[in-house]
Amino acid sequence: MYERIQTFSFSNIYKFSTAGLVTRMITDVMNVQQAFQMSIRICVRAPIMLVSAMIWKQRNFCQIYPAVKDLFDPQNEFKMG
């Protein structure tokens, strides 16, 4: 971007202020950085969270299952009384 600005003619340089060009350049760089950070967050953090959640669910299900298996047993009848 900086090299592109260096190729501007004097009429373009007078048309755009130096502060405006610097601000636009910094804003563009920040937008690219933010897009990269969001893609890293989605592509790395989300799969790690998915795998860890599945492991945590399996571990907790194995601990809880003996206590609640009677609730889902088709042989078990609940009688209202």
mmCIF file of N, CA and C in Angstrom:
data_model
loop_
_atom_site.group_PDB
_atom_site.id
_atom_site.type_symbol
_atom_site.label_atom_id
_atom_site.label_comp_id
_atom_site.label_asym_id
_atom_site.label_seq_id
_atom_site.Cartn_x
_atom_site.Cartn_y
_atom_site.Cartn_z
ATOM 1 N N MET A 1 0.829 -1.188 0.000
ATOM 2 C CA MET A 1 0.000 0.000 0.000
ATOM 3 C C MET A 1 0.871 1.249 0.000
ATOM 4 N N TYR A 2 1.917 1.195 0.818
ATOM 5 C CA TYR A 2 2.794 2.352 0.905
ATOM 6 C C TYR A 2 3.454 2.619 -0.440
ATOM 7 N N GLU A 3 3.881 1.538 -1.120
ATOM 8 C CA GLU A 3 4.514 1.706 -2.430
ATOM 9 C C GLU A 3 3.534 2.273 -3.447
ATOM 10 N N ARG A 4 2.290 1.881 -3.351
ATOM 11 C CA ARG A 4 1.270 2.400 -4.275
ATOM 12 C C ARG A 4 1.083 3.904 -4.062
ATOM 13 N N ILE A 5 1.075 4.328 -2.803
ATOM 14 C CA ILE A 5 0.923 5.756 -2.507
ATOM 15 C C ILE A 5 2.127 6.535 -3.047
ATOM 16 N N GLN A 6 3.292 5.918 -3.023
ATOM 17 C CA GLN A 6 4.493 6.586 -3.527
ATOM 18 C C GLN A 6 4.416 6.848 -5.033
ATOM 19 N N THR A 7 3.588 6.070 -5.727
ATOM 20 C CA THR A 7 3.484 6.268 -7.182
ATOM 21 C C THR A 7 2.449 7.325 -7.563
ATOM 22 N N PHE A 8 1.759 7.900 -6.582
ATOM 23 C CA PHE A 8 0.767 8.940 -6.890
ATOM 24 C C PHE A 8 1.448 10.162 -7.489
ATOM 25 N N SER A 9 0.730 10.803 -8.385
ATOM 26 C CA SER A 9 1.235 12.060 -8.921
ATOM 27 C C SER A 9 1.011 13.171 -7.899
ATOM 28 N N PHE A 10 1.625 14.300 -8.131
ATOM 29 C CA PHE A 10 1.480 15.410 -7.190
ATOM 30 C C PHE A 10 0.040 15.900 -7.111
ATOM 31 N N SER A 11 -0.688 15.812 -8.206
ATOM 32 C CA SER A 11 -2.086 16.250 -8.151
ATOM 33 C C SER A 11 -2.899 15.326 -7.238
ATOM 34 N N ASN A 12 -2.616 14.033 -7.239
ATOM 35 C CA ASN A 12 -3.298 13.121 -6.322
ATOM 36 C C ASN A 12 -2.879 13.372 -4.878
ATOM 37 N N ILE A 13 -1.605 13.656 -4.684
ATOM 38 C CA ILE A 13 -1.123 13.906 -3.318
ATOM 39 C C ILE A 13 -1.774 15.172 -2.767
ATOM 40 N N TYR A 14 -1.930 16.180 -3.613
ATOM 41 C CA TYR A 14 -2.583 17.405 -3.141
ATOM 42 C C TYR A 14 -4.080 17.188 -2.912
ATOM 43 N N LYS A 15 -4.672 16.280 -3.692
ATOM 44 C CA LYS A 15 -6.092 16.005 -3.542
ATOM 45 C C LYS A 15 -6.388 15.261 -2.233
ATOM 46 N N PHE A 16 -5.545 14.286 -1.885
ATOM 47 C CA PHE A 16 -5.706 13.532 -0.634
ATOM 48 C C PHE A 16 -4.704 14.053 0.378
ATOM 49 N N SER A 17 -5.174 14.339 1.555
ATOM 50 C CA SER A 17 -4.244 14.813 2.579
ATOM 51 C C SER A 17 -3.386 13.662 3.082
ATOM 52 N N THR A 18 -2.220 13.992 3.610
ATOM 53 C CA THR A 18 -1.321 12.973 4.130
ATOM 54 C C THR A 18 -1.961 12.232 5.291
ATOM 55 N N ALA A 19 -2.617 12.957 6.166
ATOM 56 C CA ALA A 19 -3.276 12.336 7.314
ATOM 57 C C ALA A 19 -4.375 11.381 6.858
ATOM 58 N N GLY A 20 -5.124 11.764 5.833
ATOM 59 C CA GLY A 20 -6.184 10.904 5.312
ATOM 60 C C GLY A 20 -5.634 9.614 4.710
ATOM 61 N N LEU A 21 -4.511 9.743 3.977
ATOM 62 C CA LEU A 21 -3.900 8.546 3.395
ATOM 63 C C LEU A 21 -3.371 7.608 4.470
ATOM 64 N N VAL A 22 -2.742 8.167 5.486
ATOM 65 C CA VAL A 22 -2.218 7.346 6.582
ATOM 66 C C VAL A 22 -3.365 6.668 7.326
ATOM 67 N N THR A 23 -4.426 7.413 7.565
ATOM 68 C CA THR A 23 -5.580 6.843 8.263
ATOM 69 C C THR A 23 -6.191 5.708 7.454
ATOM 70 N N ARG A 24 -6.362 5.897 6.162
ATOM 71 C CA ARG A 24 -6.921 4.836 5.315
ATOM 72 C C ARG A 24 -6.023 3.611 5.297
ATOM 73 N N MET A 25 -4.713 3.836 5.218
ATOM 74 C CA MET A 25 -3.785 2.719 5.184
ATOM 75 C C MET A 25 -3.827 1.937 6.500
ATOM 76 N N ILE A 26 -3.850 2.629 7.612
ATOM 77 C CA ILE A 26 -3.896 1.969 8.921
ATOM 78 C C ILE A 26 -5.215 1.226 9.082
ATOM 79 N N THR A 27 -6.311 1.831 8.651
ATOM 80 C CA THR A 27 -7.615 1.178 8.762
ATOM 81 C C THR A 27 -7.662 -0.097 7.929
ATOM 82 N N ASP A 28 -7.095 -0.050 6.718
ATOM 83 C CA ASP A 28 -7.065 -1.241 5.866
ATOM 84 C C ASP A 28 -6.251 -2.361 6.508
ATOM 85 N N VAL A 29 -5.112 -2.020 7.073
ATOM 86 C CA VAL A 29 -4.273 -3.023 7.731
ATOM 87 C C VAL A 29 -5.001 -3.614 8.932
ATOM 88 N N MET A 30 -5.668 -2.782 9.701
ATOM 89 C CA MET A 30 -6.407 -3.279 10.864
ATOM 90 C C MET A 30 -7.551 -4.192 10.451
ATOM 91 N N ASN A 31 -8.230 -3.878 9.353
ATOM 92 C CA ASN A 31 -9.315 -4.741 8.864
ATOM 93 C C ASN A 31 -8.791 -6.102 8.422
ATOM 94 N N VAL A 32 -7.640 -6.127 7.771
ATOM 95 C CA VAL A 32 -7.039 -7.398 7.368
ATOM 96 C C VAL A 32 -6.640 -8.207 8.592
ATOM 97 N N GLN A 33 -6.049 -7.554 9.590
ATOM 98 C CA GLN A 33 -5.671 -8.244 10.824
ATOM 99 C C GLN A 33 -6.895 -8.815 11.533
ATOM 100 N N GLN A 34 -7.953 -8.060 11.599
ATOM 101 C CA GLN A 34 -9.164 -8.522 12.264
ATOM 102 C C GLN A 34 -9.784 -9.709 11.523
ATOM 103 N N ALA A 35 -9.792 -9.676 10.212
ATOM 104 C CA ALA A 35 -10.319 -10.800 9.434
ATOM 105 C C ALA A 35 -9.480 -12.050 9.659
ATOM 106 N N PHE A 36 -8.171 -11.899 9.720
ATOM 107 C CA PHE A 36 -7.288 -13.030 9.974
ATOM 108 C C PHE A 36 -7.526 -13.601 11.375
ATOM 109 N N GLN A 37 -7.673 -12.739 12.359
ATOM 110 C CA GLN A 37 -7.923 -13.204 13.722
ATOM 111 C C GLN A 37 -9.249 -13.941 13.829
ATOM 112 N N MET A 38 -10.273 -13.461 13.158
ATOM 113 C CA MET A 38 -11.569 -14.135 13.184
ATOM 114 C C MET A 38 -11.483 -15.504 12.518
ATOM 115 N N SER A 39 -10.761 -15.598 11.414
ATOM 116 C CA SER A 39 -10.635 -16.895 10.752
ATOM 117 C C SER A 39 -9.834 -17.867 11.600
ATOM 118 N N ILE A 40 -8.811 -17.394 12.283
ATOM 119 C CA ILE A 40 -8.051 -18.261 13.188
ATOM 120 C C ILE A 40 -8.945 -18.727 14.323
ATOM 121 N N ARG A 41 -9.758 -17.845 14.850
ATOM 122 C CA ARG A 41 -10.654 -18.208 15.948
ATOM 123 C C ARG A 41 -11.636 -19.289 15.510
ATOM 124 N N ILE A 42 -12.187 -19.147 14.328
ATOM 125 C CA ILE A 42 -13.165 -20.125 13.839
ATOM 126 C C ILE A 42 -12.482 -21.437 13.474
ATOM 127 N N CYS A 43 -11.355 -21.371 12.798
ATOM 128 C CA CYS A 43 -10.706 -22.577 12.272
ATOM 129 C C CYS A 43 -9.924 -23.360 13.324
ATOM 130 N N VAL A 44 -9.518 -22.731 14.400
ATOM 131 C CA VAL A 44 -8.713 -23.422 15.409
ATOM 132 C C VAL A 44 -9.504 -23.648 16.687
ATOM 133 N N ARG A 45 -10.089 -22.608 17.208
ATOM 134 C CA ARG A 45 -10.742 -22.713 18.509
ATOM 135 C C ARG A 45 -12.006 -23.567 18.475
ATOM 136 N N ALA A 46 -12.794 -23.433 17.440
ATOM 137 C CA ALA A 46 -14.058 -24.180 17.369
ATOM 138 C C ALA A 46 -13.843 -25.694 17.321
ATOM 139 N N PRO A 47 -12.946 -26.229 16.501
ATOM 140 C CA PRO A 47 -12.741 -27.680 16.522
ATOM 141 C C PRO A 47 -12.185 -28.182 17.852
ATOM 142 N N ILE A 48 -11.318 -27.405 18.470
ATOM 143 C CA ILE A 48 -10.786 -27.812 19.783
ATOM 144 C C ILE A 48 -11.908 -27.867 20.800
ATOM 145 N N MET A 49 -12.786 -26.884 20.792
ATOM 146 C CA MET A 49 -13.913 -26.896 21.717
ATOM 147 C C MET A 49 -14.850 -28.068 21.435
ATOM 148 N N LEU A 50 -15.065 -28.396 20.169
ATOM 149 C CA LEU A 50 -15.936 -29.510 19.810
ATOM 150 C C LEU A 50 -15.377 -30.828 20.338
ATOM 151 N N VAL A 51 -14.102 -31.083 20.102
ATOM 152 C CA VAL A 51 -13.492 -32.335 20.551
ATOM 153 C C VAL A 51 -13.483 -32.418 22.072
ATOM 154 N N SER A 52 -13.120 -31.327 22.742
ATOM 155 C CA SER A 52 -13.088 -31.358 24.207
ATOM 156 C C SER A 52 -14.494 -31.540 24.788
ATOM 157 N N ALA A 53 -15.509 -30.966 24.166
ATOM 158 C CA ALA A 53 -16.879 -31.145 24.646
ATOM 159 C C ALA A 53 -17.333 -32.591 24.473
ATOM 160 N N MET A 54 -16.952 -33.218 23.371
ATOM 161 C CA MET A 54 -17.325 -34.613 23.160
ATOM 162 C C MET A 54 -16.637 -35.529 24.173
ATOM 163 N N ILE A 55 -15.376 -35.255 24.459
ATOM 164 C CA ILE A 55 -14.660 -36.053 25.457
ATOM 165 C C ILE A 55 -15.285 -35.857 26.827
ATOM 166 N N TRP A 56 -15.586 -34.614 27.182
ATOM 167 C CA TRP A 56 -16.180 -34.318 28.491
ATOM 168 C C TRP A 56 -17.545 -34.988 28.629
ATOM 169 N N LYS A 57 -18.346 -34.940 27.537
ATOM 170 C CA LYS A 57 -19.663 -35.577 27.566
ATOM 171 C C LYS A 57 -19.539 -37.076 27.764
ATOM 172 N N GLN A 58 -18.624 -37.710 27.063
ATOM 173 C CA GLN A 58 -18.457 -39.154 27.179
ATOM 174 C C GLN A 58 -17.999 -39.549 28.582
ATOM 175 N N ARG A 59 -17.086 -38.777 29.137
ATOM 176 C CA ARG A 59 -16.596 -39.091 30.476
ATOM 177 C C ARG A 59 -17.708 -38.939 31.511
ATOM 178 N N ASN A 60 -18.481 -37.875 31.424
ATOM 179 C CA ASN A 60 -19.562 -37.660 32.382
ATOM 180 C C ASN A 60 -20.702 -38.646 32.174
ATOM 181 N N PHE A 61 -20.993 -39.010 30.932
ATOM 182 C CA PHE A 61 -22.060 -39.964 30.674
ATOM 183 C C PHE A 61 -21.715 -41.317 31.288
ATOM 184 N N CYS A 62 -20.459 -41.724 31.183
ATOM 185 C CA CYS A 62 -20.046 -43.008 31.768
ATOM 186 C C CYS A 62 -20.174 -42.986 33.290
ATOM 187 N N GLN A 63 -20.022 -41.846 33.917
ATOM 188 C CA GLN A 63 -20.157 -41.742 35.368
ATOM 189 C C GLN A 63 -21.619 -41.677 35.783
ATOM 190 N N ILE A 64 -22.449 -41.042 34.996
ATOM 191 C CA ILE A 64 -23.845 -40.832 35.360
ATOM 192 C C ILE A 64 -24.721 -42.017 34.950
ATOM 193 N N TYR A 65 -24.357 -42.723 33.895
ATOM 194 C CA TYR A 65 -25.216 -43.765 33.333
ATOM 195 C C TYR A 65 -25.690 -44.806 34.353
ATOM 196 N N PRO A 66 -24.815 -45.357 35.210
ATOM 197 C CA PRO A 66 -25.321 -46.359 36.163
ATOM 198 C C PRO A 66 -26.418 -45.819 37.069
ATOM 199 N N ALA A 67 -26.400 -44.558 37.392
ATOM 200 C CA ALA A 67 -27.396 -43.985 38.294
ATOM 201 C C ALA A 67 -28.741 -43.767 37.603
ATOM 202 N N VAL A 68 -28.748 -43.545 36.301
ATOM 203 C CA VAL A 68 -29.994 -43.218 35.610
ATOM 204 C C VAL A 68 -30.461 -44.292 34.635
ATOM 205 N N LYS A 69 -29.744 -45.408 34.521
ATOM 206 C CA LYS A 69 -30.131 -46.413 33.532
ATOM 207 C C LYS A 69 -31.497 -47.022 33.833
ATOM 208 N N ASP A 70 -31.906 -47.067 35.108
ATOM 209 C CA ASP A 70 -33.219 -47.601 35.443
ATOM 210 C C ASP A 70 -34.351 -46.724 34.917
ATOM 211 N N LEU A 71 -34.085 -45.440 34.753
ATOM 212 C CA LEU A 71 -35.124 -44.544 34.244
ATOM 213 C C LEU A 71 -35.470 -44.857 32.789
ATOM 214 N N PHE A 72 -34.516 -45.366 32.046
ATOM 215 C CA PHE A 72 -34.720 -45.628 30.622
ATOM 216 C C PHE A 72 -34.907 -47.112 30.317
ATOM 217 N N ASP A 73 -35.002 -47.939 31.329
ATOM 218 C CA ASP A 73 -35.165 -49.379 31.156
ATOM 219 C C ASP A 73 -36.605 -49.686 30.752
ATOM 220 N N PRO A 74 -36.835 -50.324 29.608
ATOM 221 C CA PRO A 74 -38.216 -50.606 29.184
ATOM 222 C C PRO A 74 -38.909 -51.638 30.078
ATOM 223 N N GLN A 75 -38.162 -52.439 30.806
ATOM 224 C CA GLN A 75 -38.764 -53.434 31.701
ATOM 225 C C GLN A 75 -39.303 -52.796 32.977
ATOM 226 N N ASN A 76 -38.788 -51.629 33.275
ATOM 227 C CA ASN A 76 -39.188 -50.945 34.503
ATOM 228 C C ASN A 76 -40.521 -50.227 34.282
ATOM 229 N N GLU A 77 -41.514 -50.479 35.119
ATOM 230 C CA GLU A 77 -42.818 -49.821 34.985
ATOM 231 C C GLU A 77 -43.002 -48.851 36.141
ATOM 232 N N PHE A 78 -43.461 -47.681 35.781
ATOM 233 C CA PHE A 78 -43.773 -46.696 36.833
ATOM 234 C C PHE A 78 -45.253 -46.797 37.130
ATOM 235 N N LYS A 79 -45.569 -47.087 38.348
ATOM 236 C CA LYS A 79 -46.967 -47.229 38.725
ATOM 237 C C LYS A 79 -47.386 -46.024 39.538
ATOM 238 N N MET A 80 -48.500 -45.507 39.175
ATOM 239 C CA MET A 80 -49.035 -44.384 39.933
ATOM 240 C C MET A 80 -49.798 -44.948 41.096
ATOM 241 N N GLY A 81 -49.543 -44.440 42.217
ATOM 242 C CA GLY A 81 -50.234 -45.078 43.298
ATOM 243 C C GLY A 81 -50.634 -44.210 44.360
#
